[in-house]
Short mmCIF file of C-alpha atoms in Angstrom, two decimals:
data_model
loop_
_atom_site.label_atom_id
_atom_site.label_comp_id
_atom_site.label_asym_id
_atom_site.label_seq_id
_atom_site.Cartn_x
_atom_site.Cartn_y
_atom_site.Cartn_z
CA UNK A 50 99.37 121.20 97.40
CA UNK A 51 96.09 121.34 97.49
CA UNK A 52 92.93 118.73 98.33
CA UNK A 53 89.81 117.67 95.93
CA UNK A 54 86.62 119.42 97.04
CA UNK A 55 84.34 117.49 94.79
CA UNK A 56 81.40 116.74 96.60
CA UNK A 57 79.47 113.98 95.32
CA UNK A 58 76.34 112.53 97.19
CA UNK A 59 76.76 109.49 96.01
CA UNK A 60 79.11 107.28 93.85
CA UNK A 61 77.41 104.70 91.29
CA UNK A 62 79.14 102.32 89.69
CA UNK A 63 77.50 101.40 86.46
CA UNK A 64 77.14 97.06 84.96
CA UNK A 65 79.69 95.59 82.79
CA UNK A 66 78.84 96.25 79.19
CA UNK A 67 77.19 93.61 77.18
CA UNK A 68 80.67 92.29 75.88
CA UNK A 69 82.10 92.16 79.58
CA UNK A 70 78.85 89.96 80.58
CA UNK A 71 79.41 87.17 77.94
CA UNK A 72 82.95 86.73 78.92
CA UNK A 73 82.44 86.49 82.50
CA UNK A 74 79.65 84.20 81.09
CA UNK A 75 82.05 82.04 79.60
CA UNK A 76 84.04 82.33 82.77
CA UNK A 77 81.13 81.09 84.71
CA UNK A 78 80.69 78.49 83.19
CA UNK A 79 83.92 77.15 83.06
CA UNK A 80 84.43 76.64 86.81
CA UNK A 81 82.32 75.58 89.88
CA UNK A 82 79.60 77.97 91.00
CA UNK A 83 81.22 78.21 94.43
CA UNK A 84 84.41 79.75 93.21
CA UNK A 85 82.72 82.70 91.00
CA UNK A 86 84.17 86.11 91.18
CA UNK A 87 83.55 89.37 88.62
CA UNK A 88 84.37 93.00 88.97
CA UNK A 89 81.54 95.57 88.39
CA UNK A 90 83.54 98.27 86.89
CA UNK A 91 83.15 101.90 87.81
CA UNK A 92 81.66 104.46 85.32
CA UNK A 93 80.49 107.75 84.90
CA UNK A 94 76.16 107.45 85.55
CA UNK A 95 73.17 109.29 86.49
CA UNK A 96 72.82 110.46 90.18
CA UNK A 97 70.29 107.54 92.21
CA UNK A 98 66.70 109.12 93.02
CA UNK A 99 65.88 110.13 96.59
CA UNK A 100 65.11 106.62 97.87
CA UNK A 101 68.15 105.51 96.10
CA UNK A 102 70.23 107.94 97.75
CA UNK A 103 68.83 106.57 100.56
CA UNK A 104 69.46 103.44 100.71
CA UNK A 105 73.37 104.85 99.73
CA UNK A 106 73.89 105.76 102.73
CA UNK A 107 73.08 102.44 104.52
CA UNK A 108 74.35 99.31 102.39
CA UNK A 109 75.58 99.03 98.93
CA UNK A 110 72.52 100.29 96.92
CA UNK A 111 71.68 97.47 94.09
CA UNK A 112 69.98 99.88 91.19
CA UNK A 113 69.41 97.58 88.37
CA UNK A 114 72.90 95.26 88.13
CA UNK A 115 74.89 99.13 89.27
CA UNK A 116 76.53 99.78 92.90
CA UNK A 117 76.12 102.97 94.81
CA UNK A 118 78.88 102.96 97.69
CA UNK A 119 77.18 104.31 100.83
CA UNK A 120 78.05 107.46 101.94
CA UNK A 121 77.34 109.31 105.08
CA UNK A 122 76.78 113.06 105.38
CA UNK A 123 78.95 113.42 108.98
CA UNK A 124 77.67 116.71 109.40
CA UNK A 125 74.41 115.52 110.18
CA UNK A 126 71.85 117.27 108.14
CA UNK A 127 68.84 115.62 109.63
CA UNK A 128 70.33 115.59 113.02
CA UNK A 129 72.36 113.41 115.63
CA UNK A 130 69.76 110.67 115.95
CA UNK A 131 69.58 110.14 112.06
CA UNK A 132 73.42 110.44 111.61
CA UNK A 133 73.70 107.52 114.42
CA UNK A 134 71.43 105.09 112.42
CA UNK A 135 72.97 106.01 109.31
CA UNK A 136 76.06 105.27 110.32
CA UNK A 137 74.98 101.98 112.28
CA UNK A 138 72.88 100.72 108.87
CA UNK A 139 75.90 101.12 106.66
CA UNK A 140 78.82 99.16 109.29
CA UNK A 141 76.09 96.68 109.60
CA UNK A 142 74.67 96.27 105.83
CA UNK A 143 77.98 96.59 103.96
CA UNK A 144 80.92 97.70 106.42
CA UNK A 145 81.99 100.24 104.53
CA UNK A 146 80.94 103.95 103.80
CA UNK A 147 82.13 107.03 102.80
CA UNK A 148 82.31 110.07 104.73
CA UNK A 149 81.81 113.73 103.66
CA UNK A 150 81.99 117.16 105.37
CA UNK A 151 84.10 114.56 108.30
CA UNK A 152 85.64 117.64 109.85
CA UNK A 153 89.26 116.58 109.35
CA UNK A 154 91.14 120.30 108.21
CA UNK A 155 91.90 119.78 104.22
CA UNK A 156 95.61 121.50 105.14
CA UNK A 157 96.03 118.59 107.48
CA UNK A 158 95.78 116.03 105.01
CA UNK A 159 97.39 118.05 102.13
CA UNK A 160 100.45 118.32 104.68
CA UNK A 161 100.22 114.44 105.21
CA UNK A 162 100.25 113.53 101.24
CA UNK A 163 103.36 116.30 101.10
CA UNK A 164 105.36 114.50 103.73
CA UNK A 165 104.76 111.24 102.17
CA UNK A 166 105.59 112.07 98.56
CA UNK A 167 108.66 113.26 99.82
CA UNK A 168 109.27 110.48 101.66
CA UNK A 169 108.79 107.31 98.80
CA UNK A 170 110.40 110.40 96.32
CA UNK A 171 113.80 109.45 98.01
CA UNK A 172 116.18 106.76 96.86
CA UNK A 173 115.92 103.14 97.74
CA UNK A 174 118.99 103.46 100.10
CA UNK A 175 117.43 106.32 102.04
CA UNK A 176 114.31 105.04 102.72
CA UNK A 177 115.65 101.58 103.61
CA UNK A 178 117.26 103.18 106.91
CA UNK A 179 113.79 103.42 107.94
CA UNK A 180 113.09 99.91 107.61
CA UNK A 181 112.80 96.43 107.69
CA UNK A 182 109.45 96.46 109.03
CA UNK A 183 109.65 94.36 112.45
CA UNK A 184 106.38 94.99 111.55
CA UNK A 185 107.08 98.63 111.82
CA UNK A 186 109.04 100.35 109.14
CA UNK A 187 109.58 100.85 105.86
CA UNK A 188 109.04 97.64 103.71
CA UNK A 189 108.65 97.03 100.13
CA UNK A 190 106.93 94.21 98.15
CA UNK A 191 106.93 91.88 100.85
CA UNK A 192 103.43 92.38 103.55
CA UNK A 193 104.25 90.19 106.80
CA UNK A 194 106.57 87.07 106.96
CA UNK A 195 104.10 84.37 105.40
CA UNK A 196 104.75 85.20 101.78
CA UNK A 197 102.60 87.40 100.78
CA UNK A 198 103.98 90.05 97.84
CA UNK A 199 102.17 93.30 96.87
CA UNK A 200 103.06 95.64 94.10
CA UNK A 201 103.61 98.61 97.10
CA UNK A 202 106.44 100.40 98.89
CA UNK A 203 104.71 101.09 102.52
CA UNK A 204 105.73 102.45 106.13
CA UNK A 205 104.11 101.94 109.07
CA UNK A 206 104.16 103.56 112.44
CA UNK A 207 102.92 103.68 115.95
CA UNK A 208 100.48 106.32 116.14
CA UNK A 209 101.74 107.44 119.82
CA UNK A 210 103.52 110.52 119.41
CA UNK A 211 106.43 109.47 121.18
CA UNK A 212 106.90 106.34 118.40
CA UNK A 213 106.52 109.06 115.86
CA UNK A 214 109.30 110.84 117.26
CA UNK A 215 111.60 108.27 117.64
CA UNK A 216 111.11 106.92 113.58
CA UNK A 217 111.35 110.16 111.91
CA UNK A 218 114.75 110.42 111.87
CA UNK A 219 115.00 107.83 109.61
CA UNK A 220 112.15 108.98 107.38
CA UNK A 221 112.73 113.27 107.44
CA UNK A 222 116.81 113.16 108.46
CA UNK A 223 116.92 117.17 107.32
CA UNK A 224 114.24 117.95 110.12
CA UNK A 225 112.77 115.19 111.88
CA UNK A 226 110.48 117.42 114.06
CA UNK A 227 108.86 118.73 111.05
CA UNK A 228 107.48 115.14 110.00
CA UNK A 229 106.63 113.89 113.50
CA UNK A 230 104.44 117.53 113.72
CA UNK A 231 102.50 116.42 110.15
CA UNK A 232 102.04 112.40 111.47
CA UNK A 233 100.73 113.65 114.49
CA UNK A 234 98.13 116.40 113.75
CA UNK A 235 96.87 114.15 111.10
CA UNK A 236 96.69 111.62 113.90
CA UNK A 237 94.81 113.49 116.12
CA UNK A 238 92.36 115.01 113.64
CA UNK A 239 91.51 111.56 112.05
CA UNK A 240 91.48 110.40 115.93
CA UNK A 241 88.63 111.91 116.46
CA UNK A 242 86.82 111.30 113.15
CA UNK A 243 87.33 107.79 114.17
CA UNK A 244 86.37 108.46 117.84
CA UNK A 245 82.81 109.68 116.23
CA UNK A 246 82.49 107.46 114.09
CA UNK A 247 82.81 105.01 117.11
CA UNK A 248 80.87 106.91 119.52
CA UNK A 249 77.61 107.33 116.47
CA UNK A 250 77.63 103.49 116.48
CA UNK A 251 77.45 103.06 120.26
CA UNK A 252 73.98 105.35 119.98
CA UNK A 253 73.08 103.57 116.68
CA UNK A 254 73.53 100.29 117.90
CA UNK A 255 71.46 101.19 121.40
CA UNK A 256 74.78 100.59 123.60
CA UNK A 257 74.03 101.31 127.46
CA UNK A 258 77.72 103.05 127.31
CA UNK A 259 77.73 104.67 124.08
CA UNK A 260 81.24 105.67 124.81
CA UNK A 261 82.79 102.22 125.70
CA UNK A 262 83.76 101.53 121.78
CA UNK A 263 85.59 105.01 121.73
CA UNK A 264 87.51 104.38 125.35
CA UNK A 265 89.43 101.41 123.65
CA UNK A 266 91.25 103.47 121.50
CA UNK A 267 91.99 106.74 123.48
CA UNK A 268 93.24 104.62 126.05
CA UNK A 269 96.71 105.86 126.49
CA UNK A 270 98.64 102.66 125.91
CA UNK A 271 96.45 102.16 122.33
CA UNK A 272 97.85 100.16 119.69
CA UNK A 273 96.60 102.18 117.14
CA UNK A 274 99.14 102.41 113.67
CA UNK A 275 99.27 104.80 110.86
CA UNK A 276 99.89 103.01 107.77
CA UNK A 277 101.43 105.17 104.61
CA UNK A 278 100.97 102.75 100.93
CA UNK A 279 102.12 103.59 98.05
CA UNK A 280 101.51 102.06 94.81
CA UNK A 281 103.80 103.49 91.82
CA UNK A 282 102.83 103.48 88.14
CA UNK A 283 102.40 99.96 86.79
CA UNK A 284 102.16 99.14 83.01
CA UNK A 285 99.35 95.96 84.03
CA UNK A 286 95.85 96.98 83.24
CA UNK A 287 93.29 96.60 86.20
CA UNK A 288 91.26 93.99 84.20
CA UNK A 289 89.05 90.97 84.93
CA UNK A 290 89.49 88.88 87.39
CA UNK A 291 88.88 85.05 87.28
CA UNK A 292 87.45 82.57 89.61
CA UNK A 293 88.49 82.75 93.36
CA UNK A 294 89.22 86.18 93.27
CA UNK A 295 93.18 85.84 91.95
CA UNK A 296 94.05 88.06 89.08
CA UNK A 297 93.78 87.83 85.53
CA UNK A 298 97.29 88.12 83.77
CA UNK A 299 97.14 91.30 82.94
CA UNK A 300 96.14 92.43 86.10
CA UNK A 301 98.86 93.20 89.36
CA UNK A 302 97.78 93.14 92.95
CA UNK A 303 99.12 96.24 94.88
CA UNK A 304 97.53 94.80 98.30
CA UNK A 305 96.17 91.28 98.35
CA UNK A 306 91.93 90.36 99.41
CA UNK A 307 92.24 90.73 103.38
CA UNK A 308 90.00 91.78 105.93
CA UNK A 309 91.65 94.49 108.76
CA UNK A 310 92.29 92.92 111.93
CA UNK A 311 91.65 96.14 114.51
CA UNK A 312 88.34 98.14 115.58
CA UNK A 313 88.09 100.08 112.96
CA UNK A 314 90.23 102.07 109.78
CA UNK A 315 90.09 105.40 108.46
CA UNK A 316 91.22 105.67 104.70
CA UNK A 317 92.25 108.79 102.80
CA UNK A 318 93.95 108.45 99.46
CA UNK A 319 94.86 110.59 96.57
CA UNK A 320 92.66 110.78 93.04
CA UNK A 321 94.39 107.35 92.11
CA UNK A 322 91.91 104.28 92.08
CA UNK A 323 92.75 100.61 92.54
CA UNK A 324 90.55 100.15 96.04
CA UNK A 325 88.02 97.33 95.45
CA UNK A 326 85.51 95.65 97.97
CA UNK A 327 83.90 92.44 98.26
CA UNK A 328 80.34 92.90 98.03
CA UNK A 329 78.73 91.17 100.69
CA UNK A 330 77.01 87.70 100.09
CA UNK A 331 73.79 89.23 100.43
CA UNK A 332 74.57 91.58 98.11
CA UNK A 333 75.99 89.56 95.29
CA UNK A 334 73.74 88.99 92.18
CA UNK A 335 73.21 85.37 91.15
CA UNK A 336 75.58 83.78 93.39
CA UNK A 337 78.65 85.68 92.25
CA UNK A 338 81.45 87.13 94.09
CA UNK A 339 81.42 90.34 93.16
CA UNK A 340 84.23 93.12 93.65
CA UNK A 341 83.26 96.49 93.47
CA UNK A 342 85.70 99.31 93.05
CA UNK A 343 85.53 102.32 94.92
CA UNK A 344 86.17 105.81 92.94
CA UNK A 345 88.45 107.63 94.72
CA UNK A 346 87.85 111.08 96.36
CA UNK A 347 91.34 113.05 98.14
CA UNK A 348 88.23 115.11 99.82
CA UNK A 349 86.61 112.09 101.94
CA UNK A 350 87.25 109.48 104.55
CA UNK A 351 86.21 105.79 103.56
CA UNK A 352 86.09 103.86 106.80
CA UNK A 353 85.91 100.24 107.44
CA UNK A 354 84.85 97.63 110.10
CA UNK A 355 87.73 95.72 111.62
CA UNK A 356 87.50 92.53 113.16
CA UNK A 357 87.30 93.83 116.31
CA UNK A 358 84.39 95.47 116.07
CA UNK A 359 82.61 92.46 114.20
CA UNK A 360 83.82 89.80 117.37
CA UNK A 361 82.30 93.04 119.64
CA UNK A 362 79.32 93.39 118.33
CA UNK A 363 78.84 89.67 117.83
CA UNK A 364 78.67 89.82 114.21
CA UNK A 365 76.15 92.44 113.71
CA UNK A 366 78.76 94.57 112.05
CA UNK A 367 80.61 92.97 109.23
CA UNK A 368 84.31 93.47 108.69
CA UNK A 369 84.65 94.12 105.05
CA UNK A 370 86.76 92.47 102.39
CA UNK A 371 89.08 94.49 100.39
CA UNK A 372 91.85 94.86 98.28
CA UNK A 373 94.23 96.73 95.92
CA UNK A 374 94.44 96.41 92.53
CA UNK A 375 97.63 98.06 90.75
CA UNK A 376 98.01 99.19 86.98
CA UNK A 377 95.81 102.54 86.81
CA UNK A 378 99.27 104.34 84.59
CA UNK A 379 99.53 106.69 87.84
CA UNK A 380 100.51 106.05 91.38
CA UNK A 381 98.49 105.79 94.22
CA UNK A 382 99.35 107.06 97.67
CA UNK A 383 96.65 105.97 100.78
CA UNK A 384 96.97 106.71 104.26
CA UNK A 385 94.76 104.36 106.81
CA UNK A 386 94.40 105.28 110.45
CA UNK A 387 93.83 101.72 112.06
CA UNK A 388 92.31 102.45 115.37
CA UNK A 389 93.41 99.22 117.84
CA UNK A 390 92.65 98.92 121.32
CA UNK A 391 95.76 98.37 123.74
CA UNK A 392 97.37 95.22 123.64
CA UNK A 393 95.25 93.40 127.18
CA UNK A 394 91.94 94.83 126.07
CA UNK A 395 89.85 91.94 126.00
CA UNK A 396 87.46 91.88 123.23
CA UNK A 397 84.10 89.43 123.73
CA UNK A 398 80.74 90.74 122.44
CA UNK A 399 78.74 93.57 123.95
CA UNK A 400 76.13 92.35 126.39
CA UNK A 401 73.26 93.78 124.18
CA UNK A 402 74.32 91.95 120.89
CA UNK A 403 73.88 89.21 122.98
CA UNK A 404 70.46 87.34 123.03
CA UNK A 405 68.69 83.79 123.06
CA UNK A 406 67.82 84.57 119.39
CA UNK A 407 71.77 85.45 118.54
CA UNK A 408 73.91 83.64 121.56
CA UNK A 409 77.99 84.54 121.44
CA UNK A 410 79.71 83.71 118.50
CA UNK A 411 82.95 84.55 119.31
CA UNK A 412 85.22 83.42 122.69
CA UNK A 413 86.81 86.12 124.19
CA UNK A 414 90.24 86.60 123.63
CA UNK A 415 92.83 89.61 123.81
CA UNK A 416 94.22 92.28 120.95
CA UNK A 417 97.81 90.12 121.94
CA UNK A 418 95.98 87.50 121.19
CA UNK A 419 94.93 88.09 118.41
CA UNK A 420 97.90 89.96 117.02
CA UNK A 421 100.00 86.64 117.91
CA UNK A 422 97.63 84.62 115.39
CA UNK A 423 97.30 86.80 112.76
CA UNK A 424 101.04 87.03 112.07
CA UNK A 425 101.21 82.94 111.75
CA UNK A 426 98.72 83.25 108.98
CA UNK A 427 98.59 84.77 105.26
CA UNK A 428 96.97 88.17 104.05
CA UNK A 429 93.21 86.62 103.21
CA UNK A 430 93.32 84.42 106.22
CA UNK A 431 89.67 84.49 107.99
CA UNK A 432 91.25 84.90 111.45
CA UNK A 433 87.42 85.31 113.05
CA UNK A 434 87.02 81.77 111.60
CA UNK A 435 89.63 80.33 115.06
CA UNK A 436 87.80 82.25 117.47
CA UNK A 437 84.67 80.56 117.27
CA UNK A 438 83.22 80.64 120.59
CA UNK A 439 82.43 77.19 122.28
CA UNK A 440 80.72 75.41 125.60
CA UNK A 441 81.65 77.49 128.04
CA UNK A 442 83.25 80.64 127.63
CA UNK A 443 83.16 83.77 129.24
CA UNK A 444 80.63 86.58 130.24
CA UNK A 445 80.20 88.86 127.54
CA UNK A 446 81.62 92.48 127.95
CA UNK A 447 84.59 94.53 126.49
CA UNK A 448 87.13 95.44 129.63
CA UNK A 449 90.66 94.09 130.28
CA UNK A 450 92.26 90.96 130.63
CA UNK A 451 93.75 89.98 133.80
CA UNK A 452 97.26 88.73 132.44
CA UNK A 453 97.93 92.35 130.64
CA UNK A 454 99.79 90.86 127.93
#
């Protein structure tokens, strides 16, 4: 098996055609402006200019009514300094980007895709023994207890080592060793891509500790989870998609809209597309919601802000809205690294995102914490929205919490 090399600087994703833009017309005007959505589909278009490109690699670049997904060179072409505001511009303007030449061996991630094909390749019996996710497991259909369905089979793990071990003879009974060794190189390699990643935004962001983001997850009792989706073949077409963001009928939802509740994900998936973000507010033309799809690439990272990271940084980075759309006539298989402090790491903003001009607007709380209220609630829950801070709370900082849930 072998990985994509295409290289592409950036991706744009071309308007609607003229026929798409009267029906969502008609759409529009059929409901109440605050409950707009539309999905700018992807298409094949002209590469953006240099200040276009840019601009790509800090927020969603608007060129006419098209979408360029940022992207970010991690090799740093222009040097250390440039890659760090790069990399700050793009969690802060869309909370999304792509990452090329990211370091991460392609034979590690071929290895990964292998072990997973094999995997959701077995009967529904087999993989089963690996499951019901308690939230760990193998699951299918179902994502958490509050009733929220995706067209997915998925299993998630610890990403300790030791967890590894102790799952995979349920996943890989003929030689359990041999899928513990793929989980956890790929661990460690996208580890550090994420540890990078993290340590770029402490420079880019002008942190006194530029390493304080990264310490939360290396520390050795991390929560951090390896996620494996995969989306088979579905007959629905990826289509329009009507007010309020739920599907058209002949559209199917692999993953429902949701925001990711750690510091921050890593995302690999094959040549199979379905990924769509919510463009940001600031983004979105003429008061629409728009979703915009992200081509896929098997030779790039696309990383996302978690919650997290937006309560850390006091909302200067934005945690991004996404989701899944199924029906592409080929199956889709994504693996996300979600990088999670451990479980008493209190998370209140960073002194320096603090000021009289932008006071705290987040309480302090734990990951425990917050794990424990994000399993009450459904998939496209804001769960920053009940940790609003109030009169009173604490210091700012990142550190632990006394009661080490």
């Amino acid at each position: 098996m072998t990985t994509n090399s295409l290289y592409i600087s950036a991706l744009p994703i071309l308007p609607p055609s003229a026929q798409q833009h009267k029906c969502r017309r008609s759409i529009r005007n059929s409901h109440s402006s605050n409950n707009k959505a539309m999905v700018v589909p992807a298409a094949a278009a002209p590469e953006c200019g240099r200040r276009d490109a840019a601009a790509a690699a800090a927020v969603f670049c608007l060129r006419g009514r098209g979408v360029v997904v940022p992207t970010v060179d991690m090799s740093a072409p222009a040097g250390r300094g440039e890659l760090s505001r790069q990399v700050a511009r793009a969690c802060a303007g869309s909370g999304f980007f792509r990452a090329v030449n990211h370091g991460v061996p392609p034979r590690v991630s071929a290895a990964m895709d292998a072990a997973a094909a094999a995997f959701f390749a077995r009967a529904a019996p087999e993989k089963q023994l690996a499951g019901p996710p308690d939230p760990l497991g193998y699951g299918s259909r179902s994502i958490g207890a509050n009733g929220d369905v995706g067209e997915l089979e998925y299993l998630i793990l610890h990403a300790s080592s030791d967890a590894v071990a102790r799952k995979a003879s349920a996943i890989d009974r003929e030689d359990p060793r041999r899928f513990s060794q793929v989980v956890n190189d790929y661990v460690e390699s996208v580890r550090q891509l994420a540890c990078h990643v993290l340590d770029l935004l402490g420079e880019g962001l002008g942190l006194r500790d530029p390493t304080s983001l990264t310490r939360l997850i290396t520390a050795t009792d991390n929560d951090s989870l390896v996620r494996i989706n995969h989306y088979p073949p579905s007959c629905a077409a990826a289509g329009d998609y009507k007010s309020g963001g739920g599907p058209a009928p002949t559209a199917a939802i692999g993953f429902g809209e949701h925001t990711d509740p750690q510091i921050l994900s890593v995302l690999r998936s094959n040549d199979a597309d379905g990924l769509q973000l919510l463009l940001p507010d600031a983004a979105a033309a003429a008061g629409d919601s728009v979703w915009v799809p992200v081509p896929p690439d098997p030779s790039a990272f696309f990383v996302n802000v978690g919650d997290l990271l937006q309560a850390l940084t006091n909302g200067r980075l934005v945690s991004i809205r996404h989701r899944v759309v199924a029906g592409t006539g080929k199956p889709r298989l994504s693996t996300i690294y979600f990088a999670a402090p451990p479980l008493h790491a209190r998370i209140s903003a960073l002194p320096e995102t603090v000021a009289a001009g932008a006071p705290r607007r987040y309480r302090a709380f734990t990951w425990a914490e917050y794990k424990r209220t994000m399993y009450t609630l459904r998939l496209s829950h804001n769960r920053l929205d009940l940790f609003h801070a109030g009169d009173g709370d604490g210091d700012a900082g990142v550190g632990d919490d006394d009661d080490h849930e």
